[in-house]
PDB file of C-alpha atoms in Angstrom:
ATOM      1  CA  UNK U   1     -43.114  32.833 188.478  1.00 69.00           C
ATOM      2  CA  UNK U   2     -44.613  34.660 191.402  1.00 86.00           C
ATOM      3  CA  UNK U   3     -42.691  33.631 194.509  1.00 92.00           C
ATOM      4  CA  UNK U   4     -43.858  32.267 197.834  1.00 89.00           C
ATOM      5  CA  UNK U   5     -41.207  32.820 200.473  1.00 93.00           C
ATOM      6  CA  UNK U   6     -40.620  30.546 203.421  1.00 89.00           C
ATOM      7  CA  UNK U   7     -42.718  32.482 205.900  1.00 89.00           C
ATOM      8  CA  UNK U   8     -45.671  32.850 203.509  1.00 86.00           C
ATOM      9  CA  UNK U   9     -44.617  36.207 202.049  1.00 92.00           C
ATOM     10  CA  UNK U  10     -45.511  36.683 198.363  1.00 92.00           C
ATOM     11  CA  UNK U  11     -43.431  38.544 195.769  1.00 95.00           C
ATOM     12  CA  UNK U  12     -45.323  39.782 192.698  1.00 95.00           C
ATOM     13  CA  UNK U  13     -43.123  40.443 189.666  1.00 96.00           C
ATOM     14  CA  UNK U  14     -44.273  43.370 187.500  1.00 97.00           C
ATOM     15  CA  UNK U  15     -42.480  43.232 184.108  1.00 96.00           C
ATOM     16  CA  UNK U  16     -39.403  45.441 183.722  1.00 96.00           C
ATOM     17  CA  UNK U  17     -39.125  46.525 187.350  1.00 97.00           C
ATOM     18  CA  UNK U  18     -36.047  44.515 188.373  1.00 95.00           C
ATOM     19  CA  UNK U  19     -37.966  41.364 189.296  1.00 95.00           C
ATOM     20  CA  UNK U  20     -35.474  38.896 187.816  1.00 94.00           C
ATOM     21  CA  UNK U  21     -32.775  40.392 190.013  1.00 96.00           C
ATOM     22  CA  UNK U  22     -35.079  40.192 193.045  1.00 97.00           C
ATOM     23  CA  UNK U  23     -35.891  36.559 192.261  1.00 96.00           C
ATOM     24  CA  UNK U  24     -32.218  35.662 191.964  1.00 96.00           C
ATOM     25  CA  UNK U  25     -31.357  37.395 195.251  1.00 97.00           C
ATOM     26  CA  UNK U  26     -34.210  35.718 197.113  1.00 98.00           C
ATOM     27  CA  UNK U  27     -33.283  32.289 195.777  1.00 97.00           C
ATOM     28  CA  UNK U  28     -29.604  32.677 196.628  1.00 97.00           C
ATOM     29  CA  UNK U  29     -30.598  33.945 200.080  1.00 97.00           C
ATOM     30  CA  UNK U  30     -32.487  30.649 200.561  1.00 97.00           C
ATOM     31  CA  UNK U  31     -35.743  32.491 201.192  1.00 97.00           C
ATOM     32  CA  UNK U  32     -37.895  30.969 198.434  1.00 95.00           C
ATOM     33  CA  UNK U  33     -40.287  28.116 199.186  1.00 89.00           C
ATOM     34  CA  UNK U  34     -41.302  27.721 195.528  1.00 85.00           C
ATOM     35  CA  UNK U  35     -42.367  29.503 192.361  1.00 85.00           C
ATOM     36  CA  UNK U  36     -46.032  29.316 191.504  1.00 77.00           C
ATOM     37  CA  UNK U  37     -48.586  30.602 189.008  1.00 75.00           C
ATOM     38  CA  UNK U  38     -47.557  32.871 186.117  1.00 83.00           C
ATOM     39  CA  UNK U  39     -44.193  34.628 186.274  1.00 88.00           C
ATOM     40  CA  UNK U  40     -45.953  38.005 186.222  1.00 92.00           C
ATOM     41  CA  UNK U  41     -49.136  37.014 188.046  1.00 88.00           C
ATOM     42  CA  UNK U  42     -51.171  39.755 189.670  1.00 85.00           C
ATOM     43  CA  UNK U  43     -53.745  38.878 192.334  1.00 80.00           C
ATOM     44  CA  UNK U  44     -56.364  38.109 189.712  1.00 81.00           C
ATOM     45  CA  UNK U  45     -54.102  35.617 187.981  1.00 80.00           C
ATOM     46  CA  UNK U  46     -53.035  33.874 191.163  1.00 72.00           C
ATOM     47  CA  UNK U  47     -56.465  32.241 190.943  1.00 50.00           C
ATOM     48  CA  UNK U  48     -56.102  28.611 189.952  1.00 42.00           C
ATOM     49  CA  UNK U  49     -58.636  25.892 189.188  1.00 35.00           C
ATOM     50  CA  UNK U  50     -61.514  27.819 190.723  1.00 40.00           C
ATOM     51  CA  UNK U  51     -59.702  28.423 194.006  1.00 51.00           C
ATOM     52  CA  UNK U  52     -58.869  31.865 195.306  1.00 56.00           C
ATOM     53  CA  UNK U  53     -55.212  32.878 195.454  1.00 55.00           C
ATOM     54  CA  UNK U  54     -55.330  32.670 199.245  1.00 59.00           C
ATOM     55  CA  UNK U  55     -56.751  29.142 199.279  1.00 62.00           C
ATOM     56  CA  UNK U  56     -54.177  28.044 196.725  1.00 59.00           C
ATOM     57  CA  UNK U  57     -51.346  29.384 198.874  1.00 60.00           C
ATOM     58  CA  UNK U  58     -52.785  27.686 201.947  1.00 60.00           C
ATOM     59  CA  UNK U  59     -52.845  24.362 200.132  1.00 61.00           C
ATOM     60  CA  UNK U  60     -49.309  24.848 198.846  1.00 56.00           C
ATOM     61  CA  UNK U  61     -48.058  25.672 202.314  1.00 53.00           C
ATOM     62  CA  UNK U  62     -49.624  22.539 203.788  1.00 51.00           C
ATOM     63  CA  UNK U  63     -48.219  20.378 201.011  1.00 45.00           C
ATOM     64  CA  UNK U  64     -44.740  21.843 200.609  1.00 44.00           C
ATOM     65  CA  UNK U  65     -43.835  23.322 203.967  1.00 41.00           C
ATOM     66  CA  UNK U  66     -45.854  21.168 206.379  1.00 39.00           C
ATOM     67  CA  UNK U  67     -46.372  24.129 208.665  1.00 41.00           C
ATOM     68  CA  UNK U  68     -48.995  26.646 209.796  1.00 38.00           C
ATOM     69  CA  UNK U  69     -51.659  28.017 207.500  1.00 39.00           C
ATOM     70  CA  UNK U  70     -52.380  31.699 207.039  1.00 45.00           C
ATOM     71  CA  UNK U  71     -55.531  31.390 209.111  1.00 49.00           C
ATOM     72  CA  UNK U  72     -57.542  34.587 208.839  1.00 51.00           C
ATOM     73  CA  UNK U  73     -54.502  36.716 208.049  1.00 65.00           C
ATOM     74  CA  UNK U  74     -53.540  37.515 204.470  1.00 74.00           C
ATOM     75  CA  UNK U  75     -49.900  36.929 203.503  1.00 84.00           C
ATOM     76  CA  UNK U  76     -47.503  39.847 203.362  1.00 92.00           C
ATOM     77  CA  UNK U  77     -47.109  40.874 199.697  1.00 93.00           C
ATOM     78  CA  UNK U  78     -44.668  43.182 197.954  1.00 97.00           C
ATOM     79  CA  UNK U  79     -43.722  44.300 194.448  1.00 97.00           C
ATOM     80  CA  UNK U  80     -41.739  47.010 192.644  1.00 98.00           C
ATOM     81  CA  UNK U  81     -42.605  49.783 190.182  1.00 98.00           C
ATOM     82  CA  UNK U  82     -40.484  52.214 188.166  1.00 97.00           C
ATOM     83  CA  UNK U  83     -40.833  55.630 186.553  1.00 97.00           C
ATOM     84  CA  UNK U  84     -43.214  55.307 183.567  1.00 98.00           C
ATOM     85  CA  UNK U  85     -40.782  56.938 181.106  1.00 97.00           C
ATOM     86  CA  UNK U  86     -38.093  54.461 182.111  1.00 96.00           C
ATOM     87  CA  UNK U  87     -40.581  51.611 181.833  1.00 97.00           C
ATOM     88  CA  UNK U  88     -41.249  52.462 178.175  1.00 97.00           C
ATOM     89  CA  UNK U  89     -37.512  52.695 177.515  1.00 96.00           C
ATOM     90  CA  UNK U  90     -36.813  49.370 179.205  1.00 95.00           C
ATOM     91  CA  UNK U  91     -39.603  47.532 177.393  1.00 96.00           C
ATOM     92  CA  UNK U  92     -38.375  48.908 174.061  1.00 96.00           C
ATOM     93  CA  UNK U  93     -34.806  47.763 174.785  1.00 94.00           C
ATOM     94  CA  UNK U  94     -36.023  44.330 175.826  1.00 93.00           C
ATOM     95  CA  UNK U  95     -38.305  43.782 172.847  1.00 94.00           C
ATOM     96  CA  UNK U  96     -35.735  45.159 170.357  1.00 93.00           C
ATOM     97  CA  UNK U  97     -33.264  42.402 171.203  1.00 91.00           C
ATOM     98  CA  UNK U  98     -32.746  39.974 168.294  1.00 90.00           C
ATOM     99  CA  UNK U  99     -33.952  37.016 170.361  1.00 88.00           C
ATOM    100  CA  UNK U 100     -37.205  38.874 171.110  1.00 89.00           C
ATOM    101  CA  UNK U 101     -37.854  40.941 167.978  1.00 90.00           C
ATOM    102  CA  UNK U 102     -41.274  42.044 169.195  1.00 93.00           C
ATOM    103  CA  UNK U 103     -42.571  38.522 169.763  1.00 89.00           C
ATOM    104  CA  UNK U 104     -46.243  37.984 170.494  1.00 89.00           C
ATOM    105  CA  UNK U 105     -46.850  37.430 174.189  1.00 87.00           C
ATOM    106  CA  UNK U 106     -50.339  36.215 173.450  1.00 80.00           C
ATOM    107  CA  UNK U 107     -48.726  33.373 171.501  1.00 79.00           C
ATOM    108  CA  UNK U 108     -45.827  32.855 173.921  1.00 68.00           C
ATOM    109  CA  UNK U 109     -48.159  32.607 176.915  1.00 67.00           C
ATOM    110  CA  UNK U 110     -50.612  30.017 175.611  1.00 66.00           C
ATOM    111  CA  UNK U 111     -49.770  27.698 178.508  1.00 63.00           C
ATOM    112  CA  UNK U 112     -51.256  30.271 180.882  1.00 64.00           C
ATOM    113  CA  UNK U 113     -53.583  32.029 178.472  1.00 71.00           C
ATOM    114  CA  UNK U 114     -52.398  35.413 179.724  1.00 82.00           C
ATOM    115  CA  UNK U 115     -49.506  37.866 179.882  1.00 90.00           C
ATOM    116  CA  UNK U 116     -49.788  41.391 181.317  1.00 93.00           C
ATOM    117  CA  UNK U 117     -48.281  42.920 178.174  1.00 95.00           C
ATOM    118  CA  UNK U 118     -50.060  40.814 175.569  1.00 92.00           C
ATOM    119  CA  UNK U 119     -52.402  43.714 174.834  1.00 92.00           C
ATOM    120  CA  UNK U 120     -49.547  45.732 173.329  1.00 96.00           C
ATOM    121  CA  UNK U 121     -48.600  42.935 170.921  1.00 95.00           C
ATOM    122  CA  UNK U 122     -48.123  44.309 167.427  1.00 95.00           C
ATOM    123  CA  UNK U 123     -47.362  47.855 168.586  1.00 97.00           C
ATOM    124  CA  UNK U 124     -43.587  47.605 168.347  1.00 96.00           C
ATOM    125  CA  UNK U 125     -41.434  49.637 165.993  1.00 95.00           C
ATOM    126  CA  UNK U 126     -37.753  50.019 165.162  1.00 93.00           C
ATOM    127  CA  UNK U 127     -37.990  53.633 166.309  1.00 95.00           C
ATOM    128  CA  UNK U 128     -38.611  54.274 169.990  1.00 96.00           C
ATOM    129  CA  UNK U 129     -40.925  57.282 169.763  1.00 97.00           C
ATOM    130  CA  UNK U 130     -43.125  55.556 167.221  1.00 97.00           C
ATOM    131  CA  UNK U 131     -43.431  52.568 169.547  1.00 98.00           C
ATOM    132  CA  UNK U 132     -44.611  54.858 172.345  1.00 98.00           C
ATOM    133  CA  UNK U 133     -47.046  56.610 170.015  1.00 98.00           C
ATOM    134  CA  UNK U 134     -48.444  53.227 168.986  1.00 98.00           C
ATOM    135  CA  UNK U 135     -49.019  52.265 172.607  1.00 98.00           C
ATOM    136  CA  UNK U 136     -50.646  55.479 173.809  1.00 98.00           C
ATOM    137  CA  UNK U 137     -52.901  55.638 170.749  1.00 98.00           C
ATOM    138  CA  UNK U 138     -54.555  52.386 171.862  1.00 98.00           C
ATOM    139  CA  UNK U 139     -53.784  52.371 175.582  1.00 98.00           C
ATOM    140  CA  UNK U 140     -53.323  55.897 176.990  1.00 98.00           C
ATOM    141  CA  UNK U 141     -51.790  55.755 180.443  1.00 98.00           C
ATOM    142  CA  UNK U 142     -50.564  52.229 179.790  1.00 98.00           C
ATOM    143  CA  UNK U 143     -47.992  52.017 182.588  1.00 98.00           C
ATOM    144  CA  UNK U 144     -50.425  53.431 185.143  1.00 98.00           C
ATOM    145  CA  UNK U 145     -52.959  50.756 184.231  1.00 97.00           C
ATOM    146  CA  UNK U 146     -50.312  48.022 184.260  1.00 97.00           C
ATOM    147  CA  UNK U 147     -49.204  48.928 187.777  1.00 98.00           C
ATOM    148  CA  UNK U 148     -52.800  49.264 188.960  1.00 96.00           C
ATOM    149  CA  UNK U 149     -53.290  45.586 188.166  1.00 93.00           C
ATOM    150  CA  UNK U 150     -50.737  44.701 190.845  1.00 95.00           C
ATOM    151  CA  UNK U 151     -50.834  47.404 193.486  1.00 96.00           C
ATOM    152  CA  UNK U 152     -54.079  46.532 195.219  1.00 90.00           C
ATOM    153  CA  UNK U 153     -54.911  47.068 198.910  1.00 90.00           C
ATOM    154  CA  UNK U 154     -53.675  43.537 199.682  1.00 87.00           C
ATOM    155  CA  UNK U 155     -50.119  44.515 198.635  1.00 94.00           C
ATOM    156  CA  UNK U 156     -48.286  45.713 201.737  1.00 96.00           C
ATOM    157  CA  UNK U 157     -45.142  47.251 200.258  1.00 98.00           C
ATOM    158  CA  UNK U 158     -44.379  48.844 196.884  1.00 98.00           C
ATOM    159  CA  UNK U 159     -40.715  49.518 196.252  1.00 98.00           C
ATOM    160  CA  UNK U 160     -39.052  51.400 193.410  1.00 98.00           C
ATOM    161  CA  UNK U 161     -36.764  49.852 190.835  1.00 96.00           C
ATOM    162  CA  UNK U 162     -34.629  52.967 191.087  1.00 96.00           C
ATOM    163  CA  UNK U 163     -33.787  52.036 194.704  1.00 96.00           C
ATOM    164  CA  UNK U 164     -34.131  48.294 194.321  1.00 97.00           C
ATOM    165  CA  UNK U 165     -31.558  47.028 196.803  1.00 97.00           C
ATOM    166  CA  UNK U 166     -32.551  49.205 199.746  1.00 98.00           C
ATOM    167  CA  UNK U 167     -36.250  48.791 199.054  1.00 98.00           C
ATOM    168  CA  UNK U 168     -35.887  45.006 198.953  1.00 98.00           C
ATOM    169  CA  UNK U 169     -34.127  45.123 202.321  1.00 98.00           C
ATOM    170  CA  UNK U 170     -37.026  47.197 203.687  1.00 98.00           C
ATOM    171  CA  UNK U 171     -39.648  44.810 202.291  1.00 98.00           C
ATOM    172  CA  UNK U 172     -37.981  41.749 203.794  1.00 98.00           C
ATOM    173  CA  UNK U 173     -37.546  43.477 207.147  1.00 98.00           C
ATOM    174  CA  UNK U 174     -41.225  44.379 207.212  1.00 97.00           C
ATOM    175  CA  UNK U 175     -42.115  40.809 206.222  1.00 96.00           C
ATOM    176  CA  UNK U 176     -40.248  39.506 209.273  1.00 95.00           C
ATOM    177  CA  UNK U 177     -37.741  37.387 207.364  1.00 96.00           C
ATOM    178  CA  UNK U 178     -34.253  36.532 208.597  1.00 96.00           C
ATOM    179  CA  UNK U 179     -31.717  37.536 205.922  1.00 97.00           C
ATOM    180  CA  UNK U 180     -28.319  39.096 205.283  1.00 98.00           C
ATOM    181  CA  UNK U 181     -28.898  42.719 204.278  1.00 98.00           C
ATOM    182  CA  UNK U 182     -25.284  43.228 203.197  1.00 97.00           C
ATOM    183  CA  UNK U 183     -25.543  40.231 200.878  1.00 97.00           C
ATOM    184  CA  UNK U 184     -28.486  41.923 199.137  1.00 97.00           C
ATOM    185  CA  UNK U 185     -26.852  45.349 199.014  1.00 97.00           C
ATOM    186  CA  UNK U 186     -23.719  43.908 197.400  1.00 96.00           C
ATOM    187  CA  UNK U 187     -25.402  41.392 195.109  1.00 95.00           C
ATOM    188  CA  UNK U 188     -24.233  41.544 191.504  1.00 91.00           C
ATOM    189  CA  UNK U 189     -26.335  42.921 188.679  1.00 85.00           C
ATOM    190  CA  UNK U 190     -28.234  40.353 186.644  1.00 76.00           C
ATOM    191  CA  UNK U 191     -27.714  40.789 182.907  1.00 58.00           C
ATOM    192  CA  UNK U 192     -27.369  43.918 180.819  1.00 53.00           C
ATOM    193  CA  UNK U 193     -29.849  44.745 178.075  1.00 55.00           C
ATOM    194  CA  UNK U 194     -28.343  44.884 174.615  1.00 54.00           C
ATOM    195  CA  UNK U 195     -28.208  48.209 172.816  1.00 55.00           C
ATOM    196  CA  UNK U 196     -31.485  48.776 170.948  1.00 52.00           C
ATOM    197  CA  UNK U 197     -31.577  49.092 167.188  1.00 53.00           C
ATOM    198  CA  UNK U 198     -32.212  52.830 167.440  1.00 55.00           C
ATOM    199  CA  UNK U 199     -31.161  55.415 169.990  1.00 68.00           C
ATOM    200  CA  UNK U 200     -33.641  56.208 172.732  1.00 90.00           C
ATOM    201  CA  UNK U 201     -34.182  59.936 172.648  1.00 94.00           C
ATOM    202  CA  UNK U 202     -37.616  61.208 173.600  1.00 97.00           C
ATOM    203  CA  UNK U 203     -39.450  63.576 171.304  1.00 97.00           C
ATOM    204  CA  UNK U 204     -40.083  66.515 173.695  1.00 97.00           C
ATOM    205  CA  UNK U 205     -43.786  66.843 172.857  1.00 98.00           C
ATOM    206  CA  UNK U 206     -44.348  63.108 173.161  1.00 98.00           C
ATOM    207  CA  UNK U 207     -42.504  63.021 176.462  1.00 97.00           C
ATOM    208  CA  UNK U 208     -44.738  65.769 177.835  1.00 97.00           C
ATOM    209  CA  UNK U 209     -47.823  63.954 176.579  1.00 97.00           C
ATOM    210  CA  UNK U 210     -46.791  60.675 178.218  1.00 98.00           C
ATOM    211  CA  UNK U 211     -46.070  62.424 181.513  1.00 97.00           C
ATOM    212  CA  UNK U 212     -49.576  63.877 181.407  1.00 97.00           C
ATOM    213  CA  UNK U 213     -51.129  60.497 180.617  1.00 98.00           C
ATOM    214  CA  UNK U 214     -49.186  58.850 183.445  1.00 97.00           C
ATOM    215  CA  UNK U 215     -49.918  61.524 186.061  1.00 97.00           C
ATOM    216  CA  UNK U 216     -51.850  59.132 188.268  1.00 97.00           C
ATOM    217  CA  UNK U 217     -48.860  56.790 188.456  1.00 97.00           C
ATOM    218  CA  UNK U 218     -46.396  59.621 189.023  1.00 97.00           C
ATOM    219  CA  UNK U 219     -48.435  61.039 191.874  1.00 96.00           C
ATOM    220  CA  UNK U 220     -49.325  57.689 193.419  1.00 96.00           C
ATOM    221  CA  UNK U 221     -45.713  56.561 193.713  1.00 97.00           C
ATOM    222  CA  UNK U 222     -44.098  59.932 194.312  1.00 96.00           C
ATOM    223  CA  UNK U 223     -42.154  60.271 191.079  1.00 95.00           C
ATOM    224  CA  UNK U 224     -40.774  63.568 189.829  1.00 83.00           C
ATOM    225  CA  UNK U 225     -38.873  64.237 186.616  1.00 64.00           C
ATOM    226  CA  UNK U 226     -36.444  61.345 185.994  1.00 58.00           C
ATOM    227  CA  UNK U 227     -32.737  62.038 186.125  1.00 46.00           C
ATOM    228  CA  UNK U 228     -29.986  60.182 184.247  1.00 41.00           C
ATOM    229  CA  UNK U 229     -30.382  56.450 183.726  1.00 44.00           C
ATOM    230  CA  UNK U 230     -29.936  54.619 187.006  1.00 42.00           C
ATOM    231  CA  UNK U 231     -27.424  51.813 187.419  1.00 44.00           C
ATOM    232  CA  UNK U 232     -30.376  49.594 188.303  1.00 44.00           C
ATOM    233  CA  UNK U 233     -31.498  49.843 184.656  1.00 48.00           C
ATOM    234  CA  UNK U 234     -28.963  47.069 184.027  1.00 49.00           C
ATOM    235  CA  UNK U 235     -30.199  44.771 186.756  1.00 57.00           C
ATOM    236  CA  UNK U 236     -32.072  42.530 184.389  1.00 49.00           C
ATOM    237  CA  UNK U 237     -32.388  42.082 180.650  1.00 53.00           C
ATOM    238  CA  UNK U 238     -35.418  39.832 180.963  1.00 56.00           C
ATOM    239  CA  UNK U 239     -39.047  40.724 181.426  1.00 61.00           C
TER     240      UNK U 239
END
């Protein structure tokens, strides 16, 4: 679920950007007031029962925390992104696991009627490059568009999965929360994705094509050519 922290800060969890690790750290740091809405809710999907996301959070604060409302000030919000090439690799690894096996998120998310990746249902493949080709044939620039659904002007801080620990420390400092930075920096990894059914090795032409399609994302978040897989790739095996 999206998280409301104890001072009204909101964490938005974009799939495959280390959000399960962030959630675990925040909970064990005793910073979470409660989980609410969809696990991967963007601002649009924080709307509930005809109320705006802000009104819903105000009501939750009054009910659960018995303390001040937001007033006219929006809550501090933060999320994380990752390099688009690594996002495709991570999603492929996740969906290739035997317990996932390219399940339908449209079906799995009936309780909410939505999942950010439901529109790539049915595009999986046992071979990585074919999976990517399937996605870009129907949704060119898919990762850019996915991130755009979260990173709106109301979001105050956008960290990178590749520097997850330090960026989380920065986000919480900016949010004005009291926390143990060393606890976060030394927090264990959360899960390790199983080896996919086929090796992930980009077709050079496809890789170049995807980089071109994702240029907006690369430029917006300051990404250059990715280096070797980061340790943070193993921070979470869940979406």
